[in-house]
Coordinates of C-alpha atoms and ligand atoms in Angstrom, one line a residue:
X511 CA 92.2 76.3 90.9
X512 CA 89.3 76.6 93.1
X513 CA 86.4 77.0 90.6
X514 CA 84.0 78.3 93.1
X515 CA 86.1 81.4 93.6
X516 CA 85.4 82.6 90.0
X517 CA 81.7 83.5 89.5
X518 CA 80.0 85.0 86.5
X519 CA 78.4 88.3 87.7
X520 CA 75.3 89.4 85.9
X521 CA 75.5 92.7 87.7
X522 CA 78.9 93.3 86.3
X523 CA 77.9 92.3 82.8
X524 CA 74.9 94.6 82.7
X525 CA 76.8 97.3 84.4
X526 CA 79.9 97.3 82.3
X527 CA 79.3 96.4 78.8
X528 CA 77.9 98.5 76.1
X529 CA 79.8 96.5 73.4
X530 CA 79.1 92.9 72.7
X531 CA 80.0 90.9 75.9
X532 CA 83.0 88.6 76.1
X533 CA 85.6 90.4 74.1
X534 CA 88.6 88.3 72.9
X535 CA 91.8 89.2 74.8
X536 CA 95.2 89.4 73.3
X537 CA 98.3 90.3 75.4
X538 CA 101.5 90.8 73.4
X539 CA 104.5 91.0 75.8
X540 CA 108.0 91.9 74.7
X541 CA 110.9 90.9 76.9
X542 CA 113.2 93.7 78.1
X543 CA 111.9 96.2 75.5
X544 CA 112.7 99.6 76.9
X545 CA 110.6 102.7 77.3
X546 CA 112.6 104.7 74.7
X547 CA 113.0 101.9 72.1
X548 CA 110.0 102.9 70.1
X549 CA 109.5 106.1 68.0
X550 CA 106.1 106.3 69.8
X551 CA 108.0 107.2 73.0
X552 CA 111.4 108.7 71.9
X553 CA 113.2 110.1 68.9
X554 CA 114.6 106.7 67.7
X555 CA 114.3 107.2 64.0
X556 CA 113.1 103.6 63.7
X557 CA 109.7 103.1 62.2
X558 CA 107.7 100.2 63.6
X559 CA 104.6 100.4 61.4
X560 CA 102.4 97.9 63.2
X561 CA 103.0 99.3 66.7
X562 CA 102.3 102.7 65.2
X563 CA 99.1 101.3 63.7
X564 CA 98.1 100.1 67.1
X565 CA 98.8 103.5 68.6
X566 CA 96.9 105.3 65.7
X567 CA 93.9 103.0 66.3
X568 CA 94.1 103.0 70.0
X569 CA 95.7 104.4 73.2
X570 CA 99.3 105.1 74.2
X571 CA 100.0 105.3 77.9
X572 CA 103.0 107.4 79.0
X573 CA 103.1 106.4 82.7
X574 CA 102.6 102.7 82.6
X575 CA 104.6 100.4 84.9
X576 CA 105.3 96.8 85.5
X577 CA 105.2 95.6 89.0
X578 CA 108.8 94.4 89.1
X579 CA 112.0 95.1 87.0
X580 CA 112.8 91.5 86.1
X581 CA 111.1 88.8 84.1
X582 CA 109.5 86.3 86.6
X583 CA 108.0 88.7 89.1
X584 CA 106.8 91.1 86.4
X585 CA 105.0 88.2 84.7
X586 CA 103.6 86.8 87.9
X587 CA 102.0 90.2 88.7
X588 CA 100.7 90.6 85.1
X589 CA 98.9 87.3 85.2
X590 CA 97.5 87.6 88.8
X591 CA 96.8 91.3 89.4
X592 CA 98.9 91.2 92.5
X593 CA 102.3 92.4 93.6
X594 CA 104.8 89.5 92.9
X595 CA 105.8 88.7 96.5
X596 CA 102.1 88.2 97.3
X597 CA 102.1 85.3 94.8
X598 CA 105.4 84.0 96.0
X599 CA 107.5 85.0 92.9
X600 CA 109.7 87.7 94.3
X601 CA 112.7 87.1 92.0
X602 CA 113.9 85.6 88.8
X603 CA 113.5 81.8 88.5
X604 CA 116.6 80.0 87.3
X605 CA 116.7 76.6 85.4
X606 CA 117.8 75.0 88.7
X607 CA 114.8 76.3 90.6
X608 CA 112.1 73.9 91.6
X609 CA 109.7 76.7 92.4
X610 CA 107.1 78.4 90.3
X611 CA 103.8 80.2 90.4
X612 CA 102.0 78.4 93.2
X613 CA 99.1 76.1 92.2
X614 CA 96.6 77.9 94.5
X615 CA 97.2 81.1 92.6
X616 CA 94.3 82.3 90.4
X617 CA 95.5 83.6 87.1
X618 CA 94.0 85.7 84.3
X619 CA 94.0 82.5 82.2
X620 CA 92.2 80.5 84.8
X621 CA 89.6 83.2 85.2
X622 CA 88.9 83.4 81.4
X623 CA 89.1 79.6 81.0
X624 CA 86.4 79.3 83.7
X625 CA 84.3 81.7 81.7
X626 CA 84.5 79.5 78.6
X627 CA 87.4 81.1 76.8
X628 CA 89.9 79.2 74.7
X629 CA 93.3 80.0 76.2
X630 CA 96.8 79.8 74.8
X631 CA 100.3 80.9 75.7
X632 CA 103.0 80.9 73.0
X633 CA 106.4 82.1 74.1
X634 CA 108.5 82.6 77.2
X635 CA 106.7 81.5 80.3
X636 CA 109.2 82.0 83.2
X637 CA 106.9 81.2 86.0
X638 CA 108.3 77.7 86.8
X639 CA 109.5 75.2 84.2
X640 CA 108.7 72.0 86.0
X641 CA 105.4 70.3 85.1
X642 CA 103.4 71.5 88.2
X643 CA 104.1 75.1 87.2
X644 CA 103.8 75.1 83.5
X645 CA 101.0 77.1 81.7
X646 CA 98.6 74.2 81.5
X647 CA 98.4 74.2 85.3
X648 CA 97.6 77.9 85.3
X649 CA 94.7 78.0 82.9
X650 CA 96.2 77.7 79.5
X651 CA 94.7 75.0 77.2
X652 CA 97.7 75.2 74.8
X653 CA 101.4 76.1 75.3
X654 CA 104.4 76.2 73.0
X655 CA 107.6 78.0 73.9
X656 CA 110.7 78.2 76.0
X657 CA 109.9 78.0 79.7
X658 CA 112.4 80.6 80.8
X659 CA 114.9 83.1 79.4
X660 CA 116.7 82.5 76.1
X661 CA 120.1 83.1 77.8
X662 CA 119.6 80.3 80.3
X663 CA 121.6 77.8 78.2
X664 CA 125.1 76.2 78.6
X665 CA 125.9 77.2 75.0
X666 CA 128.7 79.7 75.4
X667 CA 127.9 81.4 72.2
X668 CA 124.6 82.5 73.7
X669 CA 125.8 83.0 77.3
X670 CA 129.5 83.3 77.9
X671 CA 129.0 83.6 81.6
X672 CA 130.9 80.7 83.4
X673 CA 128.0 79.9 85.7
X674 CA 125.8 79.2 82.7
X675 CA 127.7 75.9 82.0
X676 CA 125.5 74.4 84.8
X677 CA 122.3 75.1 82.9
X678 CA 120.6 72.2 81.0
X679 CA 120.2 72.7 77.3
X680 CA 117.4 75.2 76.6
X681 CA 114.1 73.3 76.2
X682 CA 111.3 74.1 73.8
X683 CA 108.1 72.8 75.3
X684 CA 104.9 71.8 73.6
X685 CA 102.2 71.4 76.3
X686 CA 104.2 69.7 79.1
X687 CA 106.7 67.9 76.8
X688 CA 110.1 69.0 75.7
X689 CA 110.1 68.7 71.9
X690 CA 113.4 70.2 71.1
X691 CA 116.5 71.4 73.0
X692 CA 118.5 74.5 72.0
X693 CA 116.0 75.5 69.3
X694 CA 117.3 77.8 66.6
X695 CA 116.5 81.1 68.2
X696 CA 116.4 82.9 64.9
X697 CA 113.0 81.5 64.4
X698 CA 111.3 81.7 67.8
X699 CA 109.3 84.9 67.1
X700 CA 108.2 83.5 63.7
X701 CA 107.2 80.1 65.2
X702 CA 105.3 81.8 68.1
X703 CA 103.5 84.0 65.6
X704 CA 102.4 81.1 63.4
X705 CA 100.9 79.4 66.4
X706 CA 99.2 82.5 67.5
X707 CA 97.6 83.2 64.1
X708 CA 96.5 79.6 63.9
X709 CA 94.9 79.8 67.3
X710 CA 93.0 83.0 66.3
X711 CA 91.8 81.3 63.2
X712 CA 90.7 78.2 65.0
X713 CA 88.8 80.1 67.7
X714 CA 87.4 83.0 65.8
X715 CA 83.8 82.0 66.5
X716 CA 84.2 81.7 70.3
X717 CA 85.9 83.9 73.0
X718 CA 89.6 83.4 73.4
X719 CA 92.6 84.6 75.3
X720 CA 95.9 84.7 73.5
X721 CA 99.1 85.5 75.6
X722 CA 102.1 85.9 73.4
X723 CA 105.2 86.6 75.5
X724 CA 108.0 87.0 73.0
X725 CA 111.5 85.8 74.0
X726 CA 112.9 89.1 72.5
X727 CA 114.5 91.6 72.5
X728 CA 116.0 89.8 75.6
X729 CA 119.7 89.2 75.0
X730 CA 121.2 87.2 73.3
X731 CA 119.6 88.7 70.2
X732 CA 118.5 86.6 67.2
X733 CA 116.5 87.5 64.1
X734 CA 115.3 85.5 61.2
X735 CA 116.8 85.9 57.7
X736 CA 113.9 88.1 56.6
X737 CA 114.8 90.7 59.2
X738 CA 118.5 90.4 59.2
X739 CA 119.8 93.8 58.4
X740 CA 116.3 95.1 57.7
X741 CA 116.6 98.2 59.9
X742 CA 120.0 99.2 58.7
X743 CA 120.6 100.1 62.3
X744 CA 122.0 97.0 63.9
X745 CA 120.7 93.8 65.3
X746 CA 118.6 95.2 68.2
X747 CA 116.6 97.3 65.8
X748 CA 116.2 94.3 63.4
X749 CA 114.8 92.3 66.3
X750 CA 112.3 95.2 67.1
X751 CA 111.2 95.1 63.4
X752 CA 110.5 91.3 63.7
X753 CA 108.4 91.8 66.8
X754 CA 106.6 94.6 65.0
X755 CA 106.0 92.2 62.1
X756 CA 104.5 89.7 64.5
X757 CA 102.2 92.4 65.9
X758 CA 101.0 93.1 62.4
X759 CA 100.4 89.4 61.8
X760 CA 98.1 89.3 64.8
X761 CA 96.2 92.5 63.9
X762 CA 95.8 91.2 60.3
X763 CA 94.5 87.8 61.5
X764 CA 91.9 89.6 63.7
X765 CA 90.8 91.7 60.8
X766 CA 90.7 88.7 58.4
X767 CA 88.4 86.9 60.8
X768 CA 86.2 90.0 61.2
X769 CA 86.8 90.1 65.0
X770 CA 89.0 93.2 65.4
X771 CA 86.0 95.1 66.8
X772 CA 85.5 92.5 69.5
X773 CA 89.1 92.0 70.6
X774 CA 91.1 93.9 73.2
X775 CA 94.8 93.9 72.3
X776 CA 97.5 95.0 74.8
X777 CA 101.2 95.5 73.9
X778 CA 103.8 96.1 76.6
X779 CA 107.1 94.9 77.9
X780 CA 108.0 92.9 81.1
X781 CA 110.8 95.3 82.2
X782 CA 113.3 97.9 81.1
X783 CA 116.6 97.5 79.2
X784 CA 119.3 95.1 80.4
X785 CA 121.9 97.8 80.6
X786 CA 124.5 95.8 82.6
X787 CA 124.9 93.5 79.7
X788 CA 126.7 96.3 77.9
X789 CA 126.2 97.4 74.3
X790 CA 123.3 96.0 72.5
X791 CA 120.4 96.5 74.9
X792 CA 117.6 99.0 74.5
X793 CA 117.4 102.4 76.0
X794 CA 115.1 104.0 78.5
X795 CA 116.8 107.4 78.3
X796 CA 116.1 110.0 79.7
X797 CA 114.7 107.6 82.4
X798 CA 117.2 106.5 85.0
X799 CA 118.9 103.1 85.0
X800 CA 117.1 99.9 83.6
X801 CA 116.2 96.3 84.3
X802 CA 116.8 95.1 87.8
X803 CA 116.3 98.5 89.4
X804 CA 113.3 100.4 90.8
X805 CA 114.2 103.5 89.0
X806 CA 111.9 104.6 86.2
X807 CA 114.1 102.9 83.6
X808 CA 113.5 99.5 85.2
X809 CA 109.7 99.6 85.5
X810 CA 108.2 102.3 83.2
X811 CA 107.5 100.6 79.9
X812 CA 105.6 101.2 76.7
X813 CA 101.9 100.2 76.8
X814 CA 99.5 100.3 73.8
X815 CA 95.9 99.4 74.1
X816 CA 93.8 98.7 71.0
X817 CA 90.1 97.9 70.6
X818 CA 88.5 99.6 67.6
X819 CA 85.2 101.2 68.6
X820 CA 85.9 100.9 72.3
X821 CA 89.2 102.6 72.9
X822 CA 89.5 106.1 71.4
X823 CA 91.8 106.1 68.4
X824 CA 95.1 108.0 68.4
X825 CA 94.7 108.9 72.1
X826 CA 97.4 109.3 74.7
X827 CA 96.9 108.8 78.4
X828 CA 99.3 110.0 81.1
X829 CA 97.4 108.4 84.1
X830 CA 99.5 106.0 86.1
X831 CA 98.5 102.4 85.4
X832 CA 100.2 99.1 85.7
X833 CA 100.2 95.5 84.3
X834 CA 98.6 94.5 87.6
X835 CA 95.5 96.2 86.2
X836 CA 95.1 93.7 83.3
X837 CA 93.3 91.0 85.3
X838 CA 90.8 93.3 87.3
X839 CA 90.1 95.3 84.1
X840 CA 89.4 92.2 82.0
X841 CA 87.3 90.7 84.8
X842 CA 85.1 93.8 84.6
X843 CA 84.9 93.8 80.8
X844 CA 84.0 90.1 80.6
X845 CA 81.7 90.3 83.6
X846 CA 83.4 88.0 86.0
X847 CA 83.8 88.4 89.8
X848 CA 86.8 86.8 91.4
X849 CA 85.9 86.3 95.0
X850 CA 88.6 85.7 97.6
X851 CA 91.4 87.0 95.4
X852 CA 92.3 90.5 96.5
X853 CA 93.8 92.4 93.6
X854 CA 96.5 95.0 94.0
X855 CA 95.8 96.3 90.5
X856 CA 92.7 98.2 89.5
X857 CA 90.0 98.3 86.9
X858 CA 91.2 100.9 84.3
X859 CA 88.2 100.5 82.0
X860 CA 87.4 104.2 82.4
X861 CA 90.9 105.1 81.4
X862 CA 90.7 102.8 78.4
X863 CA 87.4 104.3 77.2
X864 CA 88.9 107.8 77.3
X865 CA 86.5 109.0 80.0
X866 CA 87.7 112.7 80.4
X867 CA 87.0 112.5 84.2
X868 CA 89.0 109.2 84.7
X869 CA 92.1 109.5 86.8
X870 CA 94.7 107.0 87.9
X871 CA 93.3 104.5 90.4
X872 CA 96.6 104.5 92.3
X873 CA 96.9 106.7 95.4
X874 CA 100.3 105.1 95.7
X875 CA 102.2 102.6 93.5
X876 CA 105.0 100.6 95.2
X877 CA 108.3 99.6 93.6
X878 CA 109.5 96.3 95.0
X879 CA 112.7 94.3 94.7
X880 CA 112.5 90.8 96.1
X881 CA 110.6 91.2 99.4
X882 CA 111.6 94.9 99.9
X883 CA 109.6 97.9 99.0
X884 CA 112.3 100.3 97.7
X885 CA 110.2 103.2 96.3
X886 CA 106.7 104.6 96.0
X887 CA 105.1 106.9 93.4
X888 CA 102.1 109.1 94.4
X889 CA 101.0 111.7 91.9
X890 CA 104.1 113.4 90.6
X891 CA 106.2 112.3 93.5
X892 CA 108.5 109.4 93.7
X893 CA 110.3 108.6 96.9
X894 CA 113.2 106.1 97.2
X895 CA 114.0 104.6 100.5
X896 CA 117.8 104.0 100.9
X897 CA 118.8 100.9 99.0
X898 CA 121.5 99.3 96.9
X899 CA 121.1 98.5 93.2
X900 CA 123.0 97.2 90.2
X901 CA 124.2 100.2 88.2
X902 CA 125.8 100.7 84.9
X903 CA 127.7 103.6 86.3
X904 CA 131.2 102.9 87.2
X905 CA 130.7 99.3 86.2
X906 CA 133.1 97.1 84.4
X907 CA 130.9 96.5 81.4
X908 CA 130.8 93.4 79.3
X909 CA 134.0 91.4 78.8
X910 CA 134.0 88.1 76.8
X911 CA 134.6 86.1 79.9
X912 CA 132.2 87.9 82.2
X913 CA 129.5 89.8 80.3
X914 CA 127.3 90.4 83.3
X915 CA 129.7 92.5 85.3
X916 CA 128.2 95.4 87.1
X917 CA 128.8 97.8 89.9
X918 CA 126.8 97.9 93.1
X919 CA 125.6 101.4 93.7
X920 CA 123.4 102.9 96.3
X921 CA 120.9 105.7 96.8
X922 CA 120.0 107.4 100.1
X923 CA 116.5 108.8 100.8
X924 CA 115.6 110.7 97.7
X925 CA 112.4 112.4 96.5
X926 CA 111.9 113.2 92.8
X927 CA 109.2 115.3 91.1
X928 CA 108.6 113.1 88.0
X929 CA 106.6 115.7 86.2
X930 CA 109.6 118.0 86.2
X931 CA 112.3 115.4 86.5
X932 CA 111.4 112.0 84.9
X933 CA 115.1 111.1 85.0
X934 CA 115.2 111.1 88.8
X935 CA 118.2 113.3 89.0
X936 CA 117.3 116.2 91.3
X937 CA 116.6 115.1 94.9
X938 CA 114.1 117.5 96.4
X939 CA 113.6 115.8 99.7
X940 CA 115.1 118.7 101.6
X941 CA 112.6 121.2 99.9
X942 CA 109.6 119.0 100.6
X943 CA 110.1 117.3 103.9
X944 CA 106.4 116.8 104.6
X945 CA 106.0 115.0 101.3
X946 CA 109.0 112.8 102.0
X947 CA 107.8 112.0 105.5
X948 CA 104.3 111.0 104.2
X949 CA 105.8 108.8 101.6
X950 CA 108.2 107.1 104.0
X951 CA 105.2 106.2 106.1
X952 CA 103.5 104.8 103.0
X953 CA 106.5 102.6 102.3
X954 CA 106.6 101.4 105.9
X955 CA 103.0 100.4 105.9
X956 CA 103.3 98.7 102.4
X957 CA 106.3 96.7 103.6
X958 CA 104.1 95.2 106.3
X959 CA 101.1 94.7 104.0
X960 CA 103.1 93.1 101.2
X961 CA 104.9 90.7 103.5
X962 CA 104.9 87.0 102.4
X963 CA 101.8 85.1 103.5
X964 CA 99.5 88.0 103.4
Ligands
MG513 MG1 112.4 90.7 80.8

């Protein structure tokens, strides 16, 4: 990290903060939790009391997106405030990969560490598992977790796919050291939560940043005994209840320490449901498709923001916002200027405060897959450039020997009005040719702007 790039800004502190300065920051990130998995977003019939407690005490966003529809690039964007290809994480990192988030990247954790925050990450990292890329090289004082996805294991009971036999045993890492291999995945959420609560207790009298990226409900699904069968609705719902329990433990710890009023808590997911794995994933319905695609089901996810006294209670916000906004927003709230690090995300403080005049800061949001810009949203309009994608439709779904089977599908130029058609079913490009032409031009210019090395 280049320390001189991160400068405390008195102007921003005095301009931004009516509350006590330096709020604690907590980001809770579920893995592959889908838009319609929670009763807060769809008629699921499943009660998640602690997420509902967050929503009652805070703000629920309806049009919140991650910057990519798979784990690594989505996380890279969340932690840097930039589109994933601009920080050289365009795709999912595998256990064989030697790459990771580049060392010259400035992350949210580095920014806060430089401002005197205690920083910790407990959970799934997935931004490079080799030592030069682990969390401690990106601003986290403490790390405990699996360095990539929980299906990246040679254990055929967890990943029956033949190619997985090449993976090394799944590591559990403490700092930079592998302390276990093939940990009992039933207890990952519980162990991460225990670490997180202890971190809050140890740092209650100083500013801290806690990043808790759960390994669930990414498949394969595991749940501890306490939640086995708890939902009465199957394993996926049991897993959601354990995540919800963890959220409650975090909120309780903040209240016990008397710091709930000085802590900003975000809850979201890194991407949509892993539909091509077959039965057992979450659901984004009525949104189209899921993880791995630039349709709404891949990138629109739940987002709850909670800060008693700062964020209006029981509020809903339909402005378009993204996980790339976390870093610029937190920079503003903490009063830090990050010079030489151009964000693609925006400061959404006004949205979080419930300013009735606040609108989305996005004139256009781009949906990227690898190095390609596949789609753009501007206002109610979403335009897809012609592209191929992995679809569940017509796919040979999971078989014991090849659970990841999927069909390659394609879409031509298509324009959707998301306000009338959130499911992206009714192509209206023919009826609005001028809108389509304008958005095609936006994709073309974004393709050049987002090229590697820029
Ligand atoms: Mg994921």
